[in-house]
PDB file of C-alpha atoms in Angstrom:
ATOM      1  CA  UNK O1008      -1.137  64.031 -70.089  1.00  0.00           C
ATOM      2  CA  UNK O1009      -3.245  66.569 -67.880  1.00  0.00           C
ATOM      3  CA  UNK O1010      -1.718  68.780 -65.514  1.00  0.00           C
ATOM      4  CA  UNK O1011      -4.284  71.386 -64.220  1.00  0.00           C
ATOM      5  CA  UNK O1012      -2.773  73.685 -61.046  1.00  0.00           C
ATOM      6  CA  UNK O1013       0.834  74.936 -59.769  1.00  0.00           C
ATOM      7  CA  UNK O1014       3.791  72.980 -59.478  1.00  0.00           C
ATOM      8  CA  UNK O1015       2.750  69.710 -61.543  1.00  0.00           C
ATOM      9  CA  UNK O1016       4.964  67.080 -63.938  1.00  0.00           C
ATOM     10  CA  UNK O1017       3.286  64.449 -65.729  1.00  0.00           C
ATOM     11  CA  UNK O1018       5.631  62.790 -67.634  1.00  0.00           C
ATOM     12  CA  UNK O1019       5.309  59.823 -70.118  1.00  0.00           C
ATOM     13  CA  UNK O1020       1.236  59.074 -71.473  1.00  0.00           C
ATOM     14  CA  UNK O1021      -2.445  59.681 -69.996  1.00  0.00           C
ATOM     15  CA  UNK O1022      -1.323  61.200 -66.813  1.00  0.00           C
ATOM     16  CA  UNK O1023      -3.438  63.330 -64.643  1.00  0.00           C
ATOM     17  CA  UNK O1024      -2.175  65.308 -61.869  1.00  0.00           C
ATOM     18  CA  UNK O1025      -3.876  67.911 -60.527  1.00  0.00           C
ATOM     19  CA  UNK O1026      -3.016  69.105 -56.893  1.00  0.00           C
ATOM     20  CA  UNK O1027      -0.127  70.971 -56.040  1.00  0.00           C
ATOM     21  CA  UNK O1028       3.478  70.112 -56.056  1.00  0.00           C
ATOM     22  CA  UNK O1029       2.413  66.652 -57.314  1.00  0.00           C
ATOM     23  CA  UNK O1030       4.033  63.825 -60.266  1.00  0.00           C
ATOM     24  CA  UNK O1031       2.805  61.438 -61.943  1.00  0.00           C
ATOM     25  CA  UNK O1032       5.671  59.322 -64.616  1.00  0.00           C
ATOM     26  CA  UNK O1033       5.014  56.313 -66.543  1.00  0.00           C
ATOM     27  CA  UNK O1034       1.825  54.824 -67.933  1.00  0.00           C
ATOM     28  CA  UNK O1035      -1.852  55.966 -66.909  1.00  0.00           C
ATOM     29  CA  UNK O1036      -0.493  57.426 -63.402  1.00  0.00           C
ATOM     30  CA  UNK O1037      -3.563  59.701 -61.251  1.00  0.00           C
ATOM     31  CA  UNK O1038      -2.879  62.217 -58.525  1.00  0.00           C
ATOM     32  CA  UNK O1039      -5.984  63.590 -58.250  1.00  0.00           C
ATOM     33  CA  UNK O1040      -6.038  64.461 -54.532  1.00  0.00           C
ATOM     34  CA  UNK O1041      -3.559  64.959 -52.128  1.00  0.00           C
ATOM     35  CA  UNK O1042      -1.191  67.641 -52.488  1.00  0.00           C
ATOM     36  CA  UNK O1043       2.693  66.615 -52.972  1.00  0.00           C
ATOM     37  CA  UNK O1044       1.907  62.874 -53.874  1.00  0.00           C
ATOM     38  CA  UNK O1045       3.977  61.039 -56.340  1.00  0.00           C
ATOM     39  CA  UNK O1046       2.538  58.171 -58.642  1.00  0.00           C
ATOM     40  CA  UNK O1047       5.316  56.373 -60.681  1.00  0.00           C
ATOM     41  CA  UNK O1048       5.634  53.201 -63.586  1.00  0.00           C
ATOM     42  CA  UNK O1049       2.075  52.007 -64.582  1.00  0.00           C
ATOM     43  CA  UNK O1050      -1.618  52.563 -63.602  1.00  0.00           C
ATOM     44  CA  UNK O1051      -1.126  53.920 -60.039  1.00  0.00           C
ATOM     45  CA  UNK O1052      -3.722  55.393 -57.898  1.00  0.00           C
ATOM     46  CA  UNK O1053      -6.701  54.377 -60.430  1.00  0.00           C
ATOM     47  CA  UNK O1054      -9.567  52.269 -61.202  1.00  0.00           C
ATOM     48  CA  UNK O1055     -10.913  51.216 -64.026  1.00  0.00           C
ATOM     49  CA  UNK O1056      -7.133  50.825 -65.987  1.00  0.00           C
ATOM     50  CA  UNK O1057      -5.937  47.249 -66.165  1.00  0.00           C
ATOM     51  CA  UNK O1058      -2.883  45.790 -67.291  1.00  0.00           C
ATOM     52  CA  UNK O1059      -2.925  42.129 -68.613  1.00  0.00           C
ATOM     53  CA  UNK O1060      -0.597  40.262 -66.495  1.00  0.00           C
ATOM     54  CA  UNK O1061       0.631  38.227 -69.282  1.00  0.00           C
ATOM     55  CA  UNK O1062       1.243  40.247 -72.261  1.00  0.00           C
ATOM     56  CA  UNK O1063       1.389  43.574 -70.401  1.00  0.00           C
ATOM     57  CA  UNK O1064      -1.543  44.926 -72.352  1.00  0.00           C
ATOM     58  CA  UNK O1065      -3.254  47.842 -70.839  1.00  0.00           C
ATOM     59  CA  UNK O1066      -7.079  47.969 -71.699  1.00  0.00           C
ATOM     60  CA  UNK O1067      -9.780  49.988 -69.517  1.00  0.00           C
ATOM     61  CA  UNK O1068      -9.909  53.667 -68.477  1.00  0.00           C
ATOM     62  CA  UNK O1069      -7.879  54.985 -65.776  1.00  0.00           C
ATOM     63  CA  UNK O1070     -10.297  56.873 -64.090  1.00  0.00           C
ATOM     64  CA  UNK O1071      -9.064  58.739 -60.409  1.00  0.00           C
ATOM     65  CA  UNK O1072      -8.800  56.906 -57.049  1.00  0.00           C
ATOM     66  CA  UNK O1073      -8.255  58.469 -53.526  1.00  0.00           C
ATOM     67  CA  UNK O1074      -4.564  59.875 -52.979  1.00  0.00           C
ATOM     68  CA  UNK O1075      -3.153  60.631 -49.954  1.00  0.00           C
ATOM     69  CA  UNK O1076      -1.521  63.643 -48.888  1.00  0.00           C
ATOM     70  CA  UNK O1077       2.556  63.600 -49.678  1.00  0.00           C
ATOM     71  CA  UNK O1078       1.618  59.671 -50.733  1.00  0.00           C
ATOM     72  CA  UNK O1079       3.863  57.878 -52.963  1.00  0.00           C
ATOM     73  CA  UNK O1080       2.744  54.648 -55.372  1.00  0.00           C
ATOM     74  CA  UNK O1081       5.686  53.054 -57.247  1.00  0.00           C
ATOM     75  CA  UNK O1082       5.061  49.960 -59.632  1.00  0.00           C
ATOM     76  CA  UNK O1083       1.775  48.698 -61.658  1.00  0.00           C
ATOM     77  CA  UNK O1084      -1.910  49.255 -59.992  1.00  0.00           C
ATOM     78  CA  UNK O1085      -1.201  50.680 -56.647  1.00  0.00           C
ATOM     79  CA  UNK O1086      -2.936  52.815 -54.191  1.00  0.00           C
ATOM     80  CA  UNK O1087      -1.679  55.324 -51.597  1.00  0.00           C
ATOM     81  CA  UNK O1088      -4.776  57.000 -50.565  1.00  0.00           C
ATOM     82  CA  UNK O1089      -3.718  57.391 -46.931  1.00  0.00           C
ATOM     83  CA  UNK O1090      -1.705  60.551 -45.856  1.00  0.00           C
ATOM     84  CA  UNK O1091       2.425  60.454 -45.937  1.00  0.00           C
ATOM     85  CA  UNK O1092       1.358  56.243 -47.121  1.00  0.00           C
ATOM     86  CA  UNK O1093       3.845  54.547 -49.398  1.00  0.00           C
ATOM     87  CA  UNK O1094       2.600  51.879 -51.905  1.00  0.00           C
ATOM     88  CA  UNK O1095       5.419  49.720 -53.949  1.00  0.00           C
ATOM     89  CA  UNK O1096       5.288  47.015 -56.054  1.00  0.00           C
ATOM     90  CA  UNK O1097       2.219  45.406 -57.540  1.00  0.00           C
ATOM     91  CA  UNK O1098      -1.371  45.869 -56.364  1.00  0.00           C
ATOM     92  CA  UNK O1099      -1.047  46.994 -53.273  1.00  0.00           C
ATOM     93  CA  UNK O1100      -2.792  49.340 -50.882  1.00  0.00           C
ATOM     94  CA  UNK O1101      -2.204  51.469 -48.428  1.00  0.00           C
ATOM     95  CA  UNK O1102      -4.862  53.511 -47.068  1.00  0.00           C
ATOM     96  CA  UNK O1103      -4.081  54.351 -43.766  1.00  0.00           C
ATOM     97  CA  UNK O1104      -2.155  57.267 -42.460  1.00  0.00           C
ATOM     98  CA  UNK O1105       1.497  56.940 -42.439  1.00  0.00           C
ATOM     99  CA  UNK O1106       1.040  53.318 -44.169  1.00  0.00           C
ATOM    100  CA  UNK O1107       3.563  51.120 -46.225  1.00  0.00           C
ATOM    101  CA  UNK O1108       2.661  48.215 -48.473  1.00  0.00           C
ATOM    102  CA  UNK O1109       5.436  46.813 -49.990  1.00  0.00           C
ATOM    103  CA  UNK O1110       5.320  44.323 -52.522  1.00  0.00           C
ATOM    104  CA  UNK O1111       2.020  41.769 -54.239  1.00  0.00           C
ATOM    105  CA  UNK O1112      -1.384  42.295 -53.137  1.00  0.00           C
ATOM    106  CA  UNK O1113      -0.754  43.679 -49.828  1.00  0.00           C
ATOM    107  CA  UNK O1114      -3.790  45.678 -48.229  1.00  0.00           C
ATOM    108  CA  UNK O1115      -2.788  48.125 -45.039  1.00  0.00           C
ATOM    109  CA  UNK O1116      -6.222  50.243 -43.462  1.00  0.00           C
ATOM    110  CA  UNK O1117      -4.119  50.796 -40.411  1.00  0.00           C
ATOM    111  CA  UNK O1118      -2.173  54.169 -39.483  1.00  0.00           C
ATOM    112  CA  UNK O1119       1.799  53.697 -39.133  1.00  0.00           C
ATOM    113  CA  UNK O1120       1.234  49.817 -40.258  1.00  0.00           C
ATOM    114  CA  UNK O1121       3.500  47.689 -42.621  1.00  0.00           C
ATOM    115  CA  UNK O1122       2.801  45.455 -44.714  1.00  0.00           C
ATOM    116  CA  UNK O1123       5.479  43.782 -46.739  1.00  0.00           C
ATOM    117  CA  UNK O1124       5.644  40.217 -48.749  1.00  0.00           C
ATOM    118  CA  UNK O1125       2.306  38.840 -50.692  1.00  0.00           C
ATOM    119  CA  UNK O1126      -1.462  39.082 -49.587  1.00  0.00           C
ATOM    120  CA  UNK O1127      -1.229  40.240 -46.045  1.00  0.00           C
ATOM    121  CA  UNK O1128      -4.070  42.349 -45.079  1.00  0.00           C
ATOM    122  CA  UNK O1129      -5.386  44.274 -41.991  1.00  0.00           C
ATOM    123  CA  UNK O1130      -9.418  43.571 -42.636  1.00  0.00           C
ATOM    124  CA  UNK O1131     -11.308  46.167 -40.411  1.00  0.00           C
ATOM    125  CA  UNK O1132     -14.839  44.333 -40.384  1.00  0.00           C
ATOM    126  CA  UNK O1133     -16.539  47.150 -37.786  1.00  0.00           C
ATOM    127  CA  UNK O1134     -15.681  50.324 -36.156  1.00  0.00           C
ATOM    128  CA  UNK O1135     -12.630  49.170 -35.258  1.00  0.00           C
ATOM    129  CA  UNK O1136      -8.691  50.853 -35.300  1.00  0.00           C
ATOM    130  CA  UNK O1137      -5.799  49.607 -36.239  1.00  0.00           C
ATOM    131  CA  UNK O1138      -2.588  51.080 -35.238  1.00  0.00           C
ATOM    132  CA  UNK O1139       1.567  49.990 -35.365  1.00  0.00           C
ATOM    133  CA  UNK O1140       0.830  46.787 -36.852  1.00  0.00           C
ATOM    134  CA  UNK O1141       3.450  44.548 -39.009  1.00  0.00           C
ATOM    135  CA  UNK O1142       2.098  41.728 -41.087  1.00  0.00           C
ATOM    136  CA  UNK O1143       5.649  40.479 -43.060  1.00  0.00           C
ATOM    137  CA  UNK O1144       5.306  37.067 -45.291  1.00  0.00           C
ATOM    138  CA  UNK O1145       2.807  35.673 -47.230  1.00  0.00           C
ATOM    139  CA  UNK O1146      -1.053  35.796 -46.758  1.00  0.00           C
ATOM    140  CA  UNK O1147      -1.000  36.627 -43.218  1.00  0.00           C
ATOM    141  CA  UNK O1148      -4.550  38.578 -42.193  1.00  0.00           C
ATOM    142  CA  UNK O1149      -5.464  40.859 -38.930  1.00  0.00           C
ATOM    143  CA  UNK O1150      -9.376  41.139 -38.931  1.00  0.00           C
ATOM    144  CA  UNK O1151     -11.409  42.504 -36.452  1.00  0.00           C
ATOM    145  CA  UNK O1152     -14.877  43.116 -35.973  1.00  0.00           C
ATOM    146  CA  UNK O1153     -16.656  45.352 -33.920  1.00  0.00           C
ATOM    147  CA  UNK O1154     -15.325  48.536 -32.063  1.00  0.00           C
ATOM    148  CA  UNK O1155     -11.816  46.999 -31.532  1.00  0.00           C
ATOM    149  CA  UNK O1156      -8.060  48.586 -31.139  1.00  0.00           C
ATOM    150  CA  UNK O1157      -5.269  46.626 -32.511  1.00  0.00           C
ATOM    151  CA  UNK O1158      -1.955  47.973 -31.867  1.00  0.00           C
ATOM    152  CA  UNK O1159       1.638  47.146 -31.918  1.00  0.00           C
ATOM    153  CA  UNK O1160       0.467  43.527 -33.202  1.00  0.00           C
ATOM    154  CA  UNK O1161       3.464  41.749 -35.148  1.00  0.00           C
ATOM    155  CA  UNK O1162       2.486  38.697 -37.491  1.00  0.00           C
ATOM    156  CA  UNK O1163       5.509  37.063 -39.456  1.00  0.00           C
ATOM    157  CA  UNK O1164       5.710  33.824 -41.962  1.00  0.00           C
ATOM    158  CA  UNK O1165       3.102  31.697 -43.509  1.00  0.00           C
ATOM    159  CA  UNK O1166      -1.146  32.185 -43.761  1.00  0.00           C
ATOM    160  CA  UNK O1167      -1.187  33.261 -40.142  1.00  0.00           C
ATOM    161  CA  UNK O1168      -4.968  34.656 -39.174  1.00  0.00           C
ATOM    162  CA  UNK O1169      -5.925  36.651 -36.379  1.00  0.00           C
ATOM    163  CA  UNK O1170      -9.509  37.548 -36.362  1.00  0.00           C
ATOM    164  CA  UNK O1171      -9.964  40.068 -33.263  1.00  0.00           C
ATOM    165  CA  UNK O1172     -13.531  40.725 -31.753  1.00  0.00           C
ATOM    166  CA  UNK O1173     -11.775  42.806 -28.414  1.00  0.00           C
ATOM    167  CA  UNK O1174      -9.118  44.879 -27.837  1.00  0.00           C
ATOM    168  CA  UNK O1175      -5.179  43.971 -27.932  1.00  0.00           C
ATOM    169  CA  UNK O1176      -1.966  45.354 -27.690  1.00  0.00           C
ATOM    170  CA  UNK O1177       1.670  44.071 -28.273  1.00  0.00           C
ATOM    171  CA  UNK O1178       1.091  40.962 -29.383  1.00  0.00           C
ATOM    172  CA  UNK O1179       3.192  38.809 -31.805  1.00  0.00           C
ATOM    173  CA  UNK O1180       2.524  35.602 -33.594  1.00  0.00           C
ATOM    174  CA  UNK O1181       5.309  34.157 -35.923  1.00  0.00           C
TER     175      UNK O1181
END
């Protein structure tokens, strides 16, 4: 374990934390920015770690990702790398501010989005923003490309797509 700077735990083996009032517990945990963040189970807010998803063999070098400020990733290979985000389960991201991903393989750029089931992402092909969003199921996708907004956008169930090349608001699609 490697803590290096005021108020740090790293508890369990090959953590690093090193910003202040930050945790890391479990397996190959990294809080390497963002001040307050917590990083719990296995391989959390890395690269280059990987965990075999069949024997639960680790192999690679956990080397830092981004972490957000007062971020939290709970579960195996997850990334909170956007302020106050919240990454739980299994390979997800959240990298937008105020962001949740919550459960397989979800991928959230958008600030105060949520993304919760397996495989939903918000796919920001241009200079677009996202904003408010909720993608809740499995493989559902927001995409945009260009200088777009999408806000307050809902998307529930079952490989629902939505590939945006203007701006919307408030719209739902179950």
């Amino acid at each position: 374990n490697s803590a290096s700077g005021p108020q740090l735990s790293a508890f369990g083996y090959k953590h690093t934390t090193s910003t202040t009032n930050s945790s890391a517990c479990g397996r190959g945990n990294v809080v390497s920015t963002g001040a307050a963040s917590v990083a719990i189970c296995i391989l959390n807010n890395q690269t280059g770690g990987n965990s075999n998803t069949a024997t639960g063999v680790i192999s690679g070098t956990p080397a830092a990702a981004a972490c957000g400020d007062l971020s939290t990733a709970i579960g195996v290979s997850n990334k909170a790398s956007g302020s106050h985000s919240s990454a739980v389960g299994y390979d997800n991201t959240a990298s937008g501010t105020d962001s949740s991903a919550v459960g397989k393989s979800n991928n959230t750029q958008g600030t105060n989005s949520s993304l919760f089931g397996n495989a939903n992402r918000e796919i920001n092909g241009g200079a677009g923003t996202f904003t408010k969003n909720s993608l809740f199921g499995y493989d559902n996708e927001i995409t945009s490309s260009g200088t777009v907004t999408i806000q307050n956008c809902t998307i529930v169930g079952y490989q629902n797509t939505w590939t945006q090349s203007g701006s919307v608001s408030n719209a739902t699609e179950i």
